[in-house]
Amino acid sequence: MEAEKLRSQTGWEAVFDGAIVIGAGAAGLAAHALMKAGVPTLVLEKESRLAEPWHRRHQRLHLNTHRDLSTLPGIGYPAGTPAFPHRTAVIRHLNDFSQVHRLPVTFGVAVEEITFDGDHWTVQTNSGSRPARHVVVATGRDRQPFIPAWKGMKDFAGRIVHSADFGEAKDYAGKKVLVVGAGNSGFDVLNQLADADAESIWLSARNGPSLLPKRICKIAVHRLSPFMARLPVRIADAVMATTQRLVFGDLTKLGLPPASIGGASRLSADYTAIAADDGAVRAIKAGMIVVVPPLREFTRDGIILNDGRFITPDIVISATGYRTGLEQMVGKLGVLDGKGVPLFNGGEADPRLPGLWFTGMRPSIRGCFANARIQARAIAARIVKRR
């Protein structure tokens, strides 16, 4: 029934002379920029409701980006919203944005593959094929949780979970927990575990973090992100490294390995977001969280570390990042790097593939919401120029 309704509204048996946006998250909902620019727009969302990933995350999750820099166009957060909004506020914000602007989101449509047919694109979905002049892939860089294939992990008698499935901090009370990874997700987990009354907490990381506090003297550090984003990368690296050392001291003295490169450089080199501390460093300094070397392999009863030590966690939390999961959708087009991240993003495009756009595929100092606005405007401007 929904497919018939969509067919009558858009005439997608003929080529849709506008943009099909795939994904209705923060990046996808910024399709408002396309509509505002006069571009006919249709948003396809595979889930049955908006903000599904936010619904699934743990109850204490807050944005690491400031409220005032995390709004979508034309709508703000209600009075009284904390500076770093809770996930329920983010969910409400996304829904309010969709309703206020009457965004044309069709739910329950999963995109299987996108093919180029010379003068247009064909979006293959679970409800049929939809040709269009432009396709904007906005499914997000955190689409699929990634857990490495560690040696012996299948024999481990304990639990292995991804940080996306962290659940509730209280569930870890009395447990021995190993967190693998000291990036943004790893420190979010550690911030929660610092107050969880776990029996033991270990942190294992191959690379040291680019770490900033949420506040310095009651000033939200993220409010400086627009300024930081305009700095040359090497200067932004130096500013972040200096801030980290002044606030936390030398983290290598706590056992953390040194960061391989600067925080701004890592954003562009391997898409590693900057971590935010909200109690984890205090817990490490107090001995509540013990930093250990990288893990070598799993056994049935525990884990052998690189230095030969043996630890026996009940639960291993893999804070090892995400993948875009775009291989099936666009893998045949030659537009992905070795990690599955699109080679171009925002207003950038491949001249051999006119009309294909990606947004929200790389982290930004500004944060995902601010970046979504910037990239949406850039894409809209390019599409208007082409039309």
Tab-separated table of C-alpha atoms in Angstrom:
chain	number	residue	atom	x	y	z
A	1	MET	CA	0.000	0.000	0.000
A	2	GLU	CA	2.823	2.389	0.939
A	3	ALA	CA	4.637	1.567	-2.301
A	4	GLU	CA	1.518	2.384	-4.331
A	5	LYS	CA	1.089	5.668	-2.466
A	6	LEU	CA	4.723	6.583	-3.070
A	7	ARG	CA	4.436	5.720	-6.770
A	8	SER	CA	1.446	8.039	-7.197
A	9	GLN	CA	3.178	10.864	-5.306
A	10	THR	CA	6.575	10.775	-6.998
A	11	GLY	CA	6.062	8.938	-10.248
A	12	TRP	CA	9.194	6.915	-9.563
A	13	GLU	CA	8.601	4.629	-12.546
A	14	ALA	CA	9.876	7.679	-14.478
A	15	VAL	CA	13.135	9.282	-13.346
A	16	PHE	CA	12.564	11.352	-10.204
A	17	ASP	CA	13.912	14.789	-11.112
A	18	GLY	CA	15.236	15.505	-7.648
A	19	ALA	CA	17.169	13.829	-4.849
A	20	ILE	CA	16.526	10.582	-3.006
A	21	VAL	CA	18.130	10.810	0.443
A	22	ILE	CA	18.960	7.457	2.020
A	23	GLY	CA	18.777	7.569	5.811
A	24	ALA	CA	16.794	9.859	8.119
A	25	GLY	CA	19.344	10.407	10.882
A	26	ALA	CA	21.038	13.715	11.648
A	27	ALA	CA	22.601	13.843	8.174
A	28	GLY	CA	19.514	12.596	6.380
A	29	LEU	CA	17.135	14.973	8.103
A	30	ALA	CA	19.270	17.865	6.883
A	31	ALA	CA	17.604	17.113	3.537
A	32	HIS	CA	15.655	20.191	4.593
A	33	ALA	CA	18.402	22.157	2.846
A	34	LEU	CA	17.516	20.465	-0.430
A	35	MET	CA	13.828	21.271	-0.029
A	36	LYS	CA	14.609	24.864	0.919
A	37	ALA	CA	16.687	25.164	-2.248
A	38	GLY	CA	13.723	23.988	-4.320
A	39	VAL	CA	15.029	20.487	-5.003
A	40	PRO	CA	12.282	17.793	-4.964
A	41	THR	CA	13.327	15.460	-2.163
A	42	LEU	CA	12.367	12.033	-0.897
A	43	VAL	CA	13.897	10.467	2.246
A	44	LEU	CA	14.027	6.665	2.567
A	45	GLU	CA	14.512	5.203	6.049
A	46	LYS	CA	14.861	1.470	6.657
A	47	GLU	CA	13.692	1.646	10.290
A	48	SER	CA	10.110	2.126	11.418
A	49	ARG	CA	10.842	5.319	13.387
A	50	LEU	CA	13.294	8.180	13.529
A	51	ALA	CA	16.498	8.106	15.586
A	52	GLU	CA	16.480	4.332	15.994
A	53	PRO	CA	20.195	4.134	16.966
A	54	TRP	CA	19.560	6.663	19.738
A	55	HIS	CA	16.691	4.559	21.074
A	56	ARG	CA	19.056	1.587	21.371
A	57	ARG	CA	21.908	3.286	23.230
A	58	HIS	CA	22.391	3.211	26.997
A	59	GLN	CA	20.133	5.244	29.263
A	60	ARG	CA	22.821	7.653	30.491
A	61	LEU	CA	24.095	8.640	27.046
A	62	HIS	CA	24.522	12.367	26.424
A	63	LEU	CA	25.875	14.264	23.459
A	64	ASN	CA	29.535	15.233	23.723
A	65	THR	CA	28.685	18.296	21.643
A	66	HIS	CA	27.102	21.443	23.101
A	67	ARG	CA	23.356	21.989	22.771
A	68	ASP	CA	23.741	25.317	20.942
A	69	LEU	CA	26.002	23.732	18.320
A	70	SER	CA	23.909	20.572	17.924
A	71	THR	CA	20.669	21.867	16.460
A	72	LEU	CA	19.115	21.152	13.097
A	73	PRO	CA	17.966	24.073	10.918
A	74	GLY	CA	15.000	26.100	12.129
A	75	ILE	CA	14.512	24.429	15.498
A	76	GLY	CA	16.192	24.533	18.888
A	77	TYR	CA	16.128	22.506	22.074
A	78	PRO	CA	13.454	23.387	24.656
A	79	ALA	CA	14.319	25.693	27.546
A	80	GLY	CA	15.937	23.779	30.366
A	81	THR	CA	17.741	21.268	28.126
A	82	PRO	CA	21.191	20.540	29.603
A	83	ALA	CA	24.256	21.897	27.815
A	84	PHE	CA	25.026	18.339	26.690
A	85	PRO	CA	21.588	16.932	25.818
A	86	HIS	CA	20.465	13.505	26.987
A	87	ARG	CA	19.677	10.958	24.277
A	88	THR	CA	15.922	11.397	24.880
A	89	ALA	CA	16.282	15.113	24.105
A	90	VAL	CA	18.123	14.231	20.891
A	91	ILE	CA	15.357	11.824	19.873
A	92	ARG	CA	12.730	14.488	20.529
A	93	HIS	CA	14.765	17.061	18.606
A	94	LEU	CA	14.996	14.839	15.532
A	95	ASN	CA	11.275	14.118	15.593
A	96	ASP	CA	10.365	17.778	16.134
A	97	PHE	CA	12.526	18.758	13.182
A	98	SER	CA	10.849	16.239	10.907
A	99	GLN	CA	7.360	17.310	11.939
A	100	VAL	CA	7.950	21.085	11.803
A	101	HIS	CA	9.377	20.925	8.297
A	102	ARG	CA	7.102	18.111	7.118
A	103	LEU	CA	9.989	16.129	5.757
A	104	PRO	CA	8.945	13.481	3.203
A	105	VAL	CA	10.276	10.443	5.069
A	106	THR	CA	9.104	6.993	4.004
A	107	PHE	CA	9.791	4.361	6.665
A	108	GLY	CA	10.487	0.661	6.252
A	109	VAL	CA	12.332	1.039	2.950
A	110	ALA	CA	15.717	-0.692	2.938
A	111	VAL	CA	18.111	0.198	0.128
A	112	GLU	CA	19.921	-2.809	-1.266
A	113	GLU	CA	22.033	-1.367	-4.071
A	114	ILE	CA	22.567	1.847	-6.029
A	115	THR	CA	23.461	1.596	-9.717
A	116	PHE	CA	24.405	4.227	-12.296
A	117	ASP	CA	22.464	4.150	-15.562
A	118	GLY	CA	24.236	6.798	-17.600
A	119	ASP	CA	22.037	9.824	-16.969
A	120	HIS	CA	20.401	8.816	-13.688
A	121	TRP	CA	20.676	6.546	-10.657
A	122	THR	CA	18.556	3.545	-9.776
A	123	VAL	CA	17.977	2.854	-6.103
A	124	GLN	CA	17.149	-0.823	-5.599
A	125	THR	CA	15.024	-1.298	-2.464
A	126	ASN	CA	12.993	-3.969	-0.725
A	127	SER	CA	9.907	-2.380	-2.312
A	128	GLY	CA	11.140	-1.954	-5.854
A	129	SER	CA	13.466	0.175	-7.989
A	130	ARG	CA	13.441	3.974	-7.820
A	131	PRO	CA	15.286	5.990	-10.492
A	132	ALA	CA	16.433	9.516	-9.636
A	133	ARG	CA	18.778	12.214	-10.905
A	134	HIS	CA	20.524	12.538	-7.551
A	135	VAL	CA	21.106	10.199	-4.616
A	136	VAL	CA	22.395	11.384	-1.238
A	137	VAL	CA	23.683	8.564	0.977
A	138	ALA	CA	23.199	9.669	4.592
A	139	THR	CA	23.224	6.345	6.435
A	140	GLY	CA	25.975	7.461	8.820
A	141	ARG	CA	29.482	6.352	9.629
A	142	ASP	CA	28.321	4.420	12.730
A	143	ARG	CA	25.952	2.091	10.908
A	144	GLN	CA	27.579	-1.235	11.878
A	145	PRO	CA	29.399	-1.904	15.181
A	146	PHE	CA	32.822	-3.446	14.515
A	147	ILE	CA	34.458	-6.122	16.686
A	148	PRO	CA	37.865	-7.428	15.554
A	149	ALA	CA	38.372	-11.133	14.991
A	150	TRP	CA	40.625	-11.689	18.010
A	151	LYS	CA	42.448	-14.979	18.291
A	152	GLY	CA	40.580	-17.453	20.519
A	153	MET	CA	37.561	-15.222	21.092
A	154	LYS	CA	35.115	-17.995	20.163
A	155	ASP	CA	36.428	-20.116	23.044
A	156	PHE	CA	35.984	-17.383	25.657
A	157	ALA	CA	33.489	-18.377	28.357
A	158	GLY	CA	32.676	-14.794	29.279
A	159	ARG	CA	30.695	-12.182	27.337
A	160	ILE	CA	31.981	-10.001	24.520
A	161	VAL	CA	29.806	-6.986	23.690
A	162	HIS	CA	30.299	-3.917	21.542
A	163	SER	CA	30.174	-0.535	23.238
A	164	ALA	CA	26.985	0.181	21.239
A	165	ASP	CA	25.323	-2.525	23.354
A	166	PHE	CA	26.732	-1.309	26.665
A	167	GLY	CA	23.297	-1.277	28.330
A	168	GLU	CA	23.042	0.025	31.898
A	169	ALA	CA	26.021	0.822	34.129
A	170	LYS	CA	24.327	-0.874	37.086
A	171	ASP	CA	24.489	-4.194	35.206
A	172	TYR	CA	28.268	-4.197	35.673
A	173	ALA	CA	28.206	-3.960	39.468
A	174	GLY	CA	30.359	-6.710	40.979
A	175	LYS	CA	31.710	-7.717	37.545
A	176	LYS	CA	35.254	-7.799	36.208
A	177	VAL	CA	35.257	-5.720	33.018
A	178	LEU	CA	37.811	-5.158	30.279
A	179	VAL	CA	37.309	-2.197	27.934
A	180	VAL	CA	39.241	-2.460	24.661
A	181	GLY	CA	39.835	0.886	22.961
A	182	ALA	CA	40.546	4.394	24.250
A	183	GLY	CA	38.663	6.402	21.653
A	184	ASN	CA	35.407	8.313	21.973
A	185	SER	CA	33.309	5.175	22.606
A	186	GLY	CA	35.858	3.704	24.995
A	187	PHE	CA	35.928	6.784	27.193
A	188	ASP	CA	32.145	7.067	27.119
A	189	VAL	CA	32.008	3.527	28.542
A	190	LEU	CA	34.724	4.291	31.106
A	191	ASN	CA	32.911	7.450	32.195
A	192	GLN	CA	29.867	5.294	32.970
A	193	LEU	CA	31.818	2.455	34.623
A	194	ALA	CA	33.635	4.879	36.934
A	195	ASP	CA	30.494	4.933	39.095
A	196	ALA	CA	29.271	1.386	38.443
A	197	ASP	CA	30.828	-0.354	41.485
A	198	ALA	CA	32.456	-2.992	39.271
A	199	GLU	CA	34.817	-5.447	40.960
A	200	SER	CA	37.637	-4.711	38.494
A	201	ILE	CA	37.967	-2.492	35.425
A	202	TRP	CA	40.799	-2.745	32.928
A	203	LEU	CA	41.483	-0.557	29.915
A	204	SER	CA	43.460	-1.968	27.005
A	205	ALA	CA	44.467	0.275	24.093
A	206	ARG	CA	46.956	0.174	21.238
A	207	ASN	CA	46.906	3.944	20.794
A	208	GLY	CA	46.611	6.689	23.341
A	209	PRO	CA	43.591	8.976	23.144
A	210	SER	CA	43.109	12.489	21.901
A	211	LEU	CA	41.187	13.479	25.010
A	212	LEU	CA	39.494	16.683	26.094
A	213	PRO	CA	37.401	17.476	29.190
A	214	LYS	CA	33.772	18.404	28.732
A	215	ARG	CA	34.316	21.572	30.753
A	216	ILE	CA	37.168	23.787	31.920
A	217	CYS	CA	36.179	26.134	34.771
A	218	LYS	CA	32.493	25.607	33.922
A	219	ILE	CA	33.100	26.521	30.276
A	220	ALA	CA	31.973	23.860	27.792
A	221	VAL	CA	35.057	23.072	25.715
A	222	HIS	CA	33.004	22.151	22.645
A	223	ARG	CA	31.780	25.726	22.328
A	224	LEU	CA	35.252	26.503	20.959
A	225	SER	CA	34.904	23.929	18.173
A	226	PRO	CA	33.951	26.393	15.380
A	227	PHE	CA	37.196	28.263	16.088
A	228	MET	CA	39.210	25.021	16.263
A	229	ALA	CA	37.764	23.809	12.970
A	230	ARG	CA	39.129	26.888	11.203
A	231	LEU	CA	42.687	26.356	12.428
A	232	PRO	CA	45.321	24.605	10.301
A	233	VAL	CA	45.441	20.942	11.265
A	234	ARG	CA	48.913	21.068	12.801
A	235	ILE	CA	47.937	24.031	14.995
A	236	ALA	CA	44.677	22.335	16.064
A	237	ASP	CA	46.735	19.245	16.955
A	238	ALA	CA	49.030	21.353	19.121
A	239	VAL	CA	46.172	23.175	20.862
A	240	MET	CA	44.418	19.910	21.728
A	241	ALA	CA	47.610	18.218	22.907
A	242	THR	CA	48.495	21.205	25.105
A	243	THR	CA	44.986	21.343	26.566
A	244	GLN	CA	45.041	17.612	27.276
A	245	ARG	CA	48.368	17.822	29.095
A	246	LEU	CA	47.440	20.918	31.113
A	247	VAL	CA	44.135	19.402	32.270
A	248	PHE	CA	45.108	15.746	32.793
A	249	GLY	CA	48.893	15.741	33.025
A	250	ASP	CA	51.035	13.175	31.242
A	251	LEU	CA	48.674	10.267	30.562
A	252	THR	CA	51.569	7.984	29.616
A	253	LYS	CA	52.525	7.983	33.318
A	254	LEU	CA	49.167	6.278	33.952
A	255	GLY	CA	50.081	3.517	31.502
A	256	LEU	CA	48.281	4.858	28.430
A	257	PRO	CA	50.335	4.656	25.229
A	258	PRO	CA	51.140	7.937	23.494
A	259	ALA	CA	48.777	9.074	20.759
A	260	SER	CA	50.131	8.112	17.338
A	261	ILE	CA	49.236	11.499	15.789
A	262	GLY	CA	47.355	14.623	16.840
A	263	GLY	CA	43.609	14.691	17.416
A	264	ALA	CA	42.725	16.801	14.365
A	265	SER	CA	45.036	14.711	12.182
A	266	ARG	CA	43.394	11.478	13.323
A	267	LEU	CA	39.977	12.847	12.405
A	268	SER	CA	41.036	13.071	8.776
A	269	ALA	CA	43.507	10.161	8.676
A	270	ASP	CA	41.528	7.321	10.243
A	271	TYR	CA	38.233	8.999	11.225
A	272	THR	CA	38.840	8.613	14.975
A	273	ALA	CA	36.687	11.041	16.943
A	274	ILE	CA	38.103	13.031	19.856
A	275	ALA	CA	37.268	11.468	23.207
A	276	ALA	CA	35.580	13.357	26.045
A	277	ASP	CA	36.425	12.766	29.680
A	278	ASP	CA	33.694	12.924	32.300
A	279	GLY	CA	35.199	11.040	35.244
A	280	ALA	CA	37.291	8.303	33.603
A	281	VAL	CA	40.689	9.975	34.128
A	282	ARG	CA	39.867	10.585	37.777
A	283	ALA	CA	39.047	6.875	38.124
A	284	ILE	CA	42.294	5.874	36.419
A	285	LYS	CA	44.331	8.111	38.715
A	286	ALA	CA	42.504	6.648	41.725
A	287	GLY	CA	43.339	3.090	40.641
A	288	MET	CA	39.690	2.200	39.989
A	289	ILE	CA	40.526	1.652	36.315
A	290	VAL	CA	43.795	-0.127	35.536
A	291	VAL	CA	45.487	0.461	32.185
A	292	VAL	CA	46.964	-2.722	30.686
A	293	PRO	CA	48.784	-3.543	27.422
A	294	PRO	CA	46.945	-4.567	24.230
A	295	LEU	CA	45.382	-8.017	24.300
A	296	ARG	CA	47.176	-10.854	22.511
A	297	GLU	CA	44.554	-13.587	22.540
A	298	PHE	CA	41.547	-15.047	24.322
A	299	THR	CA	41.454	-18.342	26.170
A	300	ARG	CA	38.431	-20.065	27.642
A	301	ASP	CA	38.990	-18.512	31.063
A	302	GLY	CA	40.538	-15.154	30.268
A	303	ILE	CA	42.842	-13.043	28.163
A	304	ILE	CA	46.573	-13.077	27.564
A	305	LEU	CA	48.004	-9.588	27.186
A	306	ASN	CA	50.965	-8.599	25.020
A	307	ASP	CA	53.308	-8.610	28.016
A	308	GLY	CA	52.256	-12.151	28.949
A	309	ARG	CA	49.999	-11.171	31.821
A	310	PHE	CA	46.750	-13.079	32.224
A	311	ILE	CA	43.503	-11.381	33.286
A	312	THR	CA	40.086	-12.933	33.842
A	313	PRO	CA	37.288	-10.498	32.921
A	314	ASP	CA	33.668	-11.576	33.052
A	315	ILE	CA	32.788	-9.124	30.295
A	316	VAL	CA	34.841	-7.634	27.461
A	317	ILE	CA	33.505	-4.385	25.998
A	318	SER	CA	34.824	-3.821	22.491
A	319	ALA	CA	35.037	-0.050	21.973
A	320	THR	CA	36.593	-0.638	18.572
A	321	GLY	CA	34.525	1.627	16.386
A	322	TYR	CA	32.030	1.211	13.598
A	323	ARG	CA	31.859	0.614	9.878
A	324	THR	CA	29.632	2.311	7.326
A	325	GLY	CA	28.344	-1.018	5.957
A	326	LEU	CA	28.114	0.465	2.459
A	327	GLU	CA	29.825	-2.363	0.595
A	328	GLN	CA	26.635	-3.970	-0.691
A	329	MET	CA	24.980	-0.645	-1.476
A	330	VAL	CA	27.801	1.058	-3.425
A	331	GLY	CA	30.765	-1.322	-3.269
A	332	LYS	CA	30.758	-1.971	-7.023
A	333	LEU	CA	31.101	1.741	-7.820
A	334	GLY	CA	34.683	2.082	-6.569
A	335	VAL	CA	33.831	4.918	-4.197
A	336	LEU	CA	34.949	3.371	-0.872
A	337	ASP	CA	38.342	3.214	0.790
A	338	GLY	CA	39.766	0.165	2.566
A	339	LYS	CA	37.620	0.815	5.653
A	340	GLY	CA	34.426	1.219	3.654
A	341	VAL	CA	34.376	5.014	4.033
A	342	PRO	CA	33.381	7.036	0.930
A	343	LEU	CA	36.260	8.708	-0.852
A	344	PHE	CA	34.270	11.943	-1.112
A	345	ASN	CA	31.877	13.595	1.287
A	346	GLY	CA	29.612	16.648	1.476
A	347	GLY	CA	29.859	18.930	-1.536
A	348	GLU	CA	32.623	16.818	-3.068
A	349	ALA	CA	31.717	14.436	-5.899
A	350	ASP	CA	33.287	12.088	-8.449
A	351	PRO	CA	32.909	13.623	-11.933
A	352	ARG	CA	32.568	10.113	-13.359
A	353	LEU	CA	29.501	9.545	-11.160
A	354	PRO	CA	27.469	12.769	-11.379
A	355	GLY	CA	24.582	12.970	-8.946
A	356	LEU	CA	25.974	10.681	-6.226
A	357	TRP	CA	26.597	12.354	-2.871
A	358	PHE	CA	27.578	11.267	0.630
A	359	THR	CA	27.064	13.130	3.898
A	360	GLY	CA	27.865	12.453	7.541
A	361	MET	CA	30.516	9.858	6.740
A	362	ARG	CA	33.438	11.369	8.649
A	363	PRO	CA	33.744	12.843	12.142
A	364	SER	CA	34.206	16.559	12.619
A	365	ILE	CA	35.570	18.787	15.364
A	366	ARG	CA	32.251	20.642	15.170
A	367	GLY	CA	30.175	17.483	15.805
A	368	CYS	CA	27.736	15.509	13.689
A	369	PHE	CA	24.809	17.959	13.862
A	370	ALA	CA	26.790	21.063	12.918
A	371	ASN	CA	28.577	19.101	10.216
A	372	ALA	CA	25.261	17.835	8.821
A	373	ARG	CA	24.072	21.407	8.330
A	374	ILE	CA	27.263	22.458	6.544
A	375	GLN	CA	27.341	19.431	4.266
A	376	ALA	CA	23.633	19.626	3.452
A	377	ARG	CA	23.993	23.232	2.305
A	378	ALA	CA	27.024	22.314	0.191
A	379	ILE	CA	25.227	19.403	-1.472
A	380	ALA	CA	22.101	21.474	-2.100
A	381	ALA	CA	24.156	24.224	-3.728
A	382	ARG	CA	25.898	21.737	-6.008
A	383	ILE	CA	22.642	20.045	-7.006
A	384	VAL	CA	20.949	23.376	-7.757
A	385	LYS	CA	23.906	24.350	-9.941
A	386	ARG	CA	23.682	21.065	-11.871
A	387	ARG	CA	19.936	21.375	-12.343
